[in-house]
Short mmCIF file of C-alpha atoms in Angstrom, two decimals:
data_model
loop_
_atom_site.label_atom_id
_atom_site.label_comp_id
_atom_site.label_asym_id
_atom_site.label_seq_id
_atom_site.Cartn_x
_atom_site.Cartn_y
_atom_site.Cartn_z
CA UNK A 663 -3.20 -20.33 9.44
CA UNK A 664 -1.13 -19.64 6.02
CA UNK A 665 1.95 -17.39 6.47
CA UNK A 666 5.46 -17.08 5.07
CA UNK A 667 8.79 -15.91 7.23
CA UNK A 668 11.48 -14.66 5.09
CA UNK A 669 14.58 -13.76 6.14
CA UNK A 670 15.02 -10.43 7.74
CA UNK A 671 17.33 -7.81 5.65
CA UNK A 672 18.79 -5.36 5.11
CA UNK A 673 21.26 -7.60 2.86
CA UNK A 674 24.34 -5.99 1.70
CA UNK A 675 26.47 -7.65 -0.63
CA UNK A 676 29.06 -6.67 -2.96
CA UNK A 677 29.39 -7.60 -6.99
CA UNK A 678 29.71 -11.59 -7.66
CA UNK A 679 29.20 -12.63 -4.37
CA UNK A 680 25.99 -15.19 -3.45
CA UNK A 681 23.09 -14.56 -2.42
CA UNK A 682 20.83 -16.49 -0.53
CA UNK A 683 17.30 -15.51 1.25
CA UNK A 684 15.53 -18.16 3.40
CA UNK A 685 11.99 -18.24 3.27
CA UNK A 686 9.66 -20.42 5.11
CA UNK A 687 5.66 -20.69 5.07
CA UNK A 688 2.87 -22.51 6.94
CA UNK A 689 -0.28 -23.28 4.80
CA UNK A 690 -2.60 -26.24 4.33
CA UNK A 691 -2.26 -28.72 1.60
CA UNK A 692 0.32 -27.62 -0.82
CA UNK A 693 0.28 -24.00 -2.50
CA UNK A 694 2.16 -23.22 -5.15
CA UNK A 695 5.17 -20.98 -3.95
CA UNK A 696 6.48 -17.87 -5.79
CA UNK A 697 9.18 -14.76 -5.46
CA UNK A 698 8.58 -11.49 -6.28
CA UNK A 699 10.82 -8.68 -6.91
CA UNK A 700 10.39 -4.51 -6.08
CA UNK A 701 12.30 -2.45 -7.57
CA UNK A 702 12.25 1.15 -6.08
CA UNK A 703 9.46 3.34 -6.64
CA UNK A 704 7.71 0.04 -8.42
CA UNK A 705 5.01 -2.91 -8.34
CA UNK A 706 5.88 -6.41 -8.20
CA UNK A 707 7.49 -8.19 -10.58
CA UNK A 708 6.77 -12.23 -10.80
CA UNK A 709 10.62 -13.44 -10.74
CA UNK A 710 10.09 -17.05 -10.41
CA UNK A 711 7.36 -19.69 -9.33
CA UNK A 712 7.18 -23.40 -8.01
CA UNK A 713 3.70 -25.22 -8.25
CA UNK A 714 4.92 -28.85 -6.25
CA UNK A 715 7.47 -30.39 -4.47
CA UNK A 716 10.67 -30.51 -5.69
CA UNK A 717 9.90 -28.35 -8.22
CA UNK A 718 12.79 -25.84 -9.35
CA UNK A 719 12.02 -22.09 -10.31
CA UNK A 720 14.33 -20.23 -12.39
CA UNK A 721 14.97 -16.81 -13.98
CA UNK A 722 17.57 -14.52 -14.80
CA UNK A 723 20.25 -16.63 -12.78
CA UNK A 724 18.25 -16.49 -9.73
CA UNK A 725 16.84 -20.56 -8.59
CA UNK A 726 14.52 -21.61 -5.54
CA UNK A 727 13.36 -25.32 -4.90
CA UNK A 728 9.73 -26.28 -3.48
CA UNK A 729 10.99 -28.52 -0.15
CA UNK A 730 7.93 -29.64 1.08
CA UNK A 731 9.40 -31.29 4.00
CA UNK A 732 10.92 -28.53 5.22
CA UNK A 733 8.30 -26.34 3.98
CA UNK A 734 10.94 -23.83 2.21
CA UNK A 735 11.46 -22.08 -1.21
CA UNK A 736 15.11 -20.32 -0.49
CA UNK A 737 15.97 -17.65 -3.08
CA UNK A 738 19.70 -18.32 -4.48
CA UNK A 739 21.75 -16.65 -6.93
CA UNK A 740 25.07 -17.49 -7.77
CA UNK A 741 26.86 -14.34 -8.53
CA UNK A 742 24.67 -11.09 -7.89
CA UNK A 743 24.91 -7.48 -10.06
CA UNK A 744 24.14 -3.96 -8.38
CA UNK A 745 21.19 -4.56 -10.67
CA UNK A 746 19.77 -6.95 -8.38
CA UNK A 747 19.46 -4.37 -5.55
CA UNK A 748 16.28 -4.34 -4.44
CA UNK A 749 13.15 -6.01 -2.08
CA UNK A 750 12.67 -9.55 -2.57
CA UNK A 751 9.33 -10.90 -1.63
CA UNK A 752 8.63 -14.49 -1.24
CA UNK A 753 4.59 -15.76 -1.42
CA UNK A 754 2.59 -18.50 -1.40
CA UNK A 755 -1.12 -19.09 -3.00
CA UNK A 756 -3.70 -20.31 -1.21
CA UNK A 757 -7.71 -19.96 -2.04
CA UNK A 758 -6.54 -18.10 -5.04
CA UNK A 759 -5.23 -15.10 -2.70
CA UNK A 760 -1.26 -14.33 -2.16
CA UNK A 761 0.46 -14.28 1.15
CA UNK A 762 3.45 -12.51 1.03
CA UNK A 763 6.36 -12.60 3.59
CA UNK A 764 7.63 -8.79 5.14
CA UNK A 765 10.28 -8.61 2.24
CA UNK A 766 14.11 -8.81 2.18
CA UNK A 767 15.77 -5.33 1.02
CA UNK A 768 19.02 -6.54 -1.33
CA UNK A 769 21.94 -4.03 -1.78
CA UNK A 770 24.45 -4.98 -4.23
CA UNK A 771 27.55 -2.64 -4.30
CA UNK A 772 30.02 -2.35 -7.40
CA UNK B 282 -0.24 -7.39 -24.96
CA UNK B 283 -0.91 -4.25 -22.51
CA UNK B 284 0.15 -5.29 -19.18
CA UNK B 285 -2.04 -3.84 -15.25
CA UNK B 286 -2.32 -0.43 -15.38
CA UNK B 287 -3.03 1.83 -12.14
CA UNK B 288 -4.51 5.12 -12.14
CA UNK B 289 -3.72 7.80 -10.78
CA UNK B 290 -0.14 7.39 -9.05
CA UNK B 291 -0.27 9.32 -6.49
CA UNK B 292 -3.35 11.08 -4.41
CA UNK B 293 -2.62 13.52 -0.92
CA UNK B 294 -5.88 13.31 1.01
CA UNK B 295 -7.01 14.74 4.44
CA UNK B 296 -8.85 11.99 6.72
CA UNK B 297 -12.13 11.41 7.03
CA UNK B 298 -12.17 12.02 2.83
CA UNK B 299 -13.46 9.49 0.33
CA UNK B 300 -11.01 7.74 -2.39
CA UNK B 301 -11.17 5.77 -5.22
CA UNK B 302 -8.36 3.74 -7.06
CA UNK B 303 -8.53 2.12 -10.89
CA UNK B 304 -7.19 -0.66 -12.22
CA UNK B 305 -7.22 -2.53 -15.53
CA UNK B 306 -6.31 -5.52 -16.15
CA UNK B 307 -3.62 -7.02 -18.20
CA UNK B 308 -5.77 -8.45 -21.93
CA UNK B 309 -7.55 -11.84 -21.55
CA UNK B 310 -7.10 -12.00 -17.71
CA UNK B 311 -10.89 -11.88 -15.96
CA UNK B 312 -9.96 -11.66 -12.29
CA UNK B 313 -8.40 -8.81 -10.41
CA UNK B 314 -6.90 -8.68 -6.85
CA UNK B 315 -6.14 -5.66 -4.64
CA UNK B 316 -3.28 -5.27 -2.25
CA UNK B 317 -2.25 -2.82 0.10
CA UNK B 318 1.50 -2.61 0.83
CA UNK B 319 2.39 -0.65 4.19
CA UNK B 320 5.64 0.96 4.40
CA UNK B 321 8.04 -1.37 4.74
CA UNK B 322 5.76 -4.31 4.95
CA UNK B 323 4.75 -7.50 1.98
CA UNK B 324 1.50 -6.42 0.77
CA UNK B 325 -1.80 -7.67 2.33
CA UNK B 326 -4.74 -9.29 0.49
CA UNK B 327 -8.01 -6.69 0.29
CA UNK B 328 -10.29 -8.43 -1.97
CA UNK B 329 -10.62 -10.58 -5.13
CA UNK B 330 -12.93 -10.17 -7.98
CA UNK B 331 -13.88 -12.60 -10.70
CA UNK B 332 -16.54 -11.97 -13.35
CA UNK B 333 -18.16 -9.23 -11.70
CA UNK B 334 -18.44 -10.81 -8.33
CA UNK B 335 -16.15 -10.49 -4.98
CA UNK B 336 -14.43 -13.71 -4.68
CA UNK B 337 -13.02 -13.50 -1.63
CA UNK B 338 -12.00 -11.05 1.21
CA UNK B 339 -9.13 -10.20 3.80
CA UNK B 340 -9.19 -9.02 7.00
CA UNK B 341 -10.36 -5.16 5.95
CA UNK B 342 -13.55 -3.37 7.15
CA UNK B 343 -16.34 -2.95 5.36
CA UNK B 344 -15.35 0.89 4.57
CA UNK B 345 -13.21 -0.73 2.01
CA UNK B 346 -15.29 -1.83 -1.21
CA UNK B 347 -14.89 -2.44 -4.81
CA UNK B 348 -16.07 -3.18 -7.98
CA UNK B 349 -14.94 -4.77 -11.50
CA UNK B 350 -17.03 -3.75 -14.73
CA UNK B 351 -17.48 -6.02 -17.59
CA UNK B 352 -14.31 -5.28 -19.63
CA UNK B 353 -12.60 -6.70 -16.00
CA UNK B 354 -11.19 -3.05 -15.25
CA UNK B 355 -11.67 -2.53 -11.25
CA UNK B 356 -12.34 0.22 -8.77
CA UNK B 357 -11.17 0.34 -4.90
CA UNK B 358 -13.09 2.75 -2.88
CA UNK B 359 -12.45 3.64 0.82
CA UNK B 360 -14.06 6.11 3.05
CA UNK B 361 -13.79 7.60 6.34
CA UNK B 362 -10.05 7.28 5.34
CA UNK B 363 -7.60 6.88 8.05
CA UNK B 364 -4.13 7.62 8.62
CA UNK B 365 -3.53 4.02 9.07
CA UNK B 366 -4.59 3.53 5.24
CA UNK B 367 -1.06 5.84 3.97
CA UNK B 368 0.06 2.86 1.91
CA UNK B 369 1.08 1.51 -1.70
CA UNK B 370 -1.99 -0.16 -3.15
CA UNK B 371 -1.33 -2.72 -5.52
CA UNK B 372 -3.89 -4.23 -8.32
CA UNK B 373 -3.59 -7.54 -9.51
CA UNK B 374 -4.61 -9.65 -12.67
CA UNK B 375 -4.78 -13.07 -13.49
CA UNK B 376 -6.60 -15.77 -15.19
CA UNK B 377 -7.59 -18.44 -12.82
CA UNK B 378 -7.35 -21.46 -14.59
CA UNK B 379 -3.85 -24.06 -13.80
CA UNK B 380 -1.60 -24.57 -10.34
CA UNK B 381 0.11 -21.53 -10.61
CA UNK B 382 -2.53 -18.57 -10.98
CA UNK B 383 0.30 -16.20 -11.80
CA UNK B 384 -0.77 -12.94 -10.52
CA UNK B 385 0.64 -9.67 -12.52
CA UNK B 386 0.73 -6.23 -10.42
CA UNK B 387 0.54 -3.05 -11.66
CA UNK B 388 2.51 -0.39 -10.72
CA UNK B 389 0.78 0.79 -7.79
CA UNK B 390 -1.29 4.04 -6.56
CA UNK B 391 0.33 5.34 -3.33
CA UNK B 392 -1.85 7.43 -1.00
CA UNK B 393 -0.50 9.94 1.28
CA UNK B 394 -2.15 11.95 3.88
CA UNK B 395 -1.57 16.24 4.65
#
């Protein structure tokens, strides 16, 4: 069936430092692959997408690469702010519904 | 460009009571998906709708229904709620057309029991 593993959090990680959050999914044929952001008290917030292989996402410093071989889109960012605290979601599309992973709750402190 | 809209926020119901969420869609975007997000949990697909019609389903019973009237705007109904449905519930918009389908949530109605 379709399904996406992320990592399990909490993550806690101080100013400047890197994040990463691993996220793997099972689907069939090849969906296109997105992360989502929660800040608390919010909705969802699209933070980046990937619609084939190899394909890199990007926003606001944040980067994830569609391996299809490995079937992975890992979340990096190369030098995190406590404005980044918050759940991380990763998802993939398939039959024009979302499967999301459990989330990855991401505290940055100063 | 007004983006998903949820109403209301919040609702505090007893079980066995009858509810019913609103959403409307983000301008130009004709399909609408509904989430519900358990504590602590990634949200969960309820249902799709597209032009008027359910477009697809998840693994929710049948006490679970919607609608989505011709300006795209959407109603989720439950009844014979359940403790089991305490939860964020999420609307969705898009416009189906390309690879990506970017999907834009609103804010979210959360639904707590006494």
């Amino acid at each position: 069936g379709n399904s996406v593993t992320q990592m399990e959090g909490p993550v806690t990680l101080s100013e400047e430092a890197f994040l990463t959050i691993n996220c793997t999914y099972t689907a069939t044929g090849y969906p296109s692959l997105f992360w989502y952001v929660q800040y608390p008290g919010e909705g969802l917030q699209l933070l980046l997408k990937a619609t084939k292989a190899d394909d890199k996402g990007s926003n606001k410093g944040f980067e994830a690469t569609y391996r299809k071989e490995t079937t992975s889109f890992h979340l990096e960012k190369g030098s995190v702010q406590v404005s980044d605290s918050a759940v991380y979601f990763c998802a993939h599309l398939n039959d024009y519904k979302l499967s999301f992973g459990a989330g990855t709750t991401v505290t940055v402190r100063a | 460009e007004t983006g998903v809209t949820q109403s209301p926020t919040h609702l505090i119901k007893t079980r066995g009571q009858q509810v019913t969420l609103r959403c409307s869609s983000q301008s130009g975007h004709n399909t609408v998906s509904w989430y519900q997000q358990a504590l602590g949990q990634g949200p969960q697909f309820i249902f799709q709708y597209y032009r008027e019609e359910e477009n697809g389903r998840g693994n929710f019973p049948p006490r679970f229904s919607g609608l989505q009237f011709p300006n795209y705007s959407s109603e989720l109904n439950v009844n014979a709620l359940e403790l089991d449905d305490s939860a964020l519930y999420l609307c969705a918009s898009s416009l189906p057309t390309g690879p990506s389908y970017e999907q834009y949530f609103g804010p979210g109605t959360r639904l707590k029991f006494t």
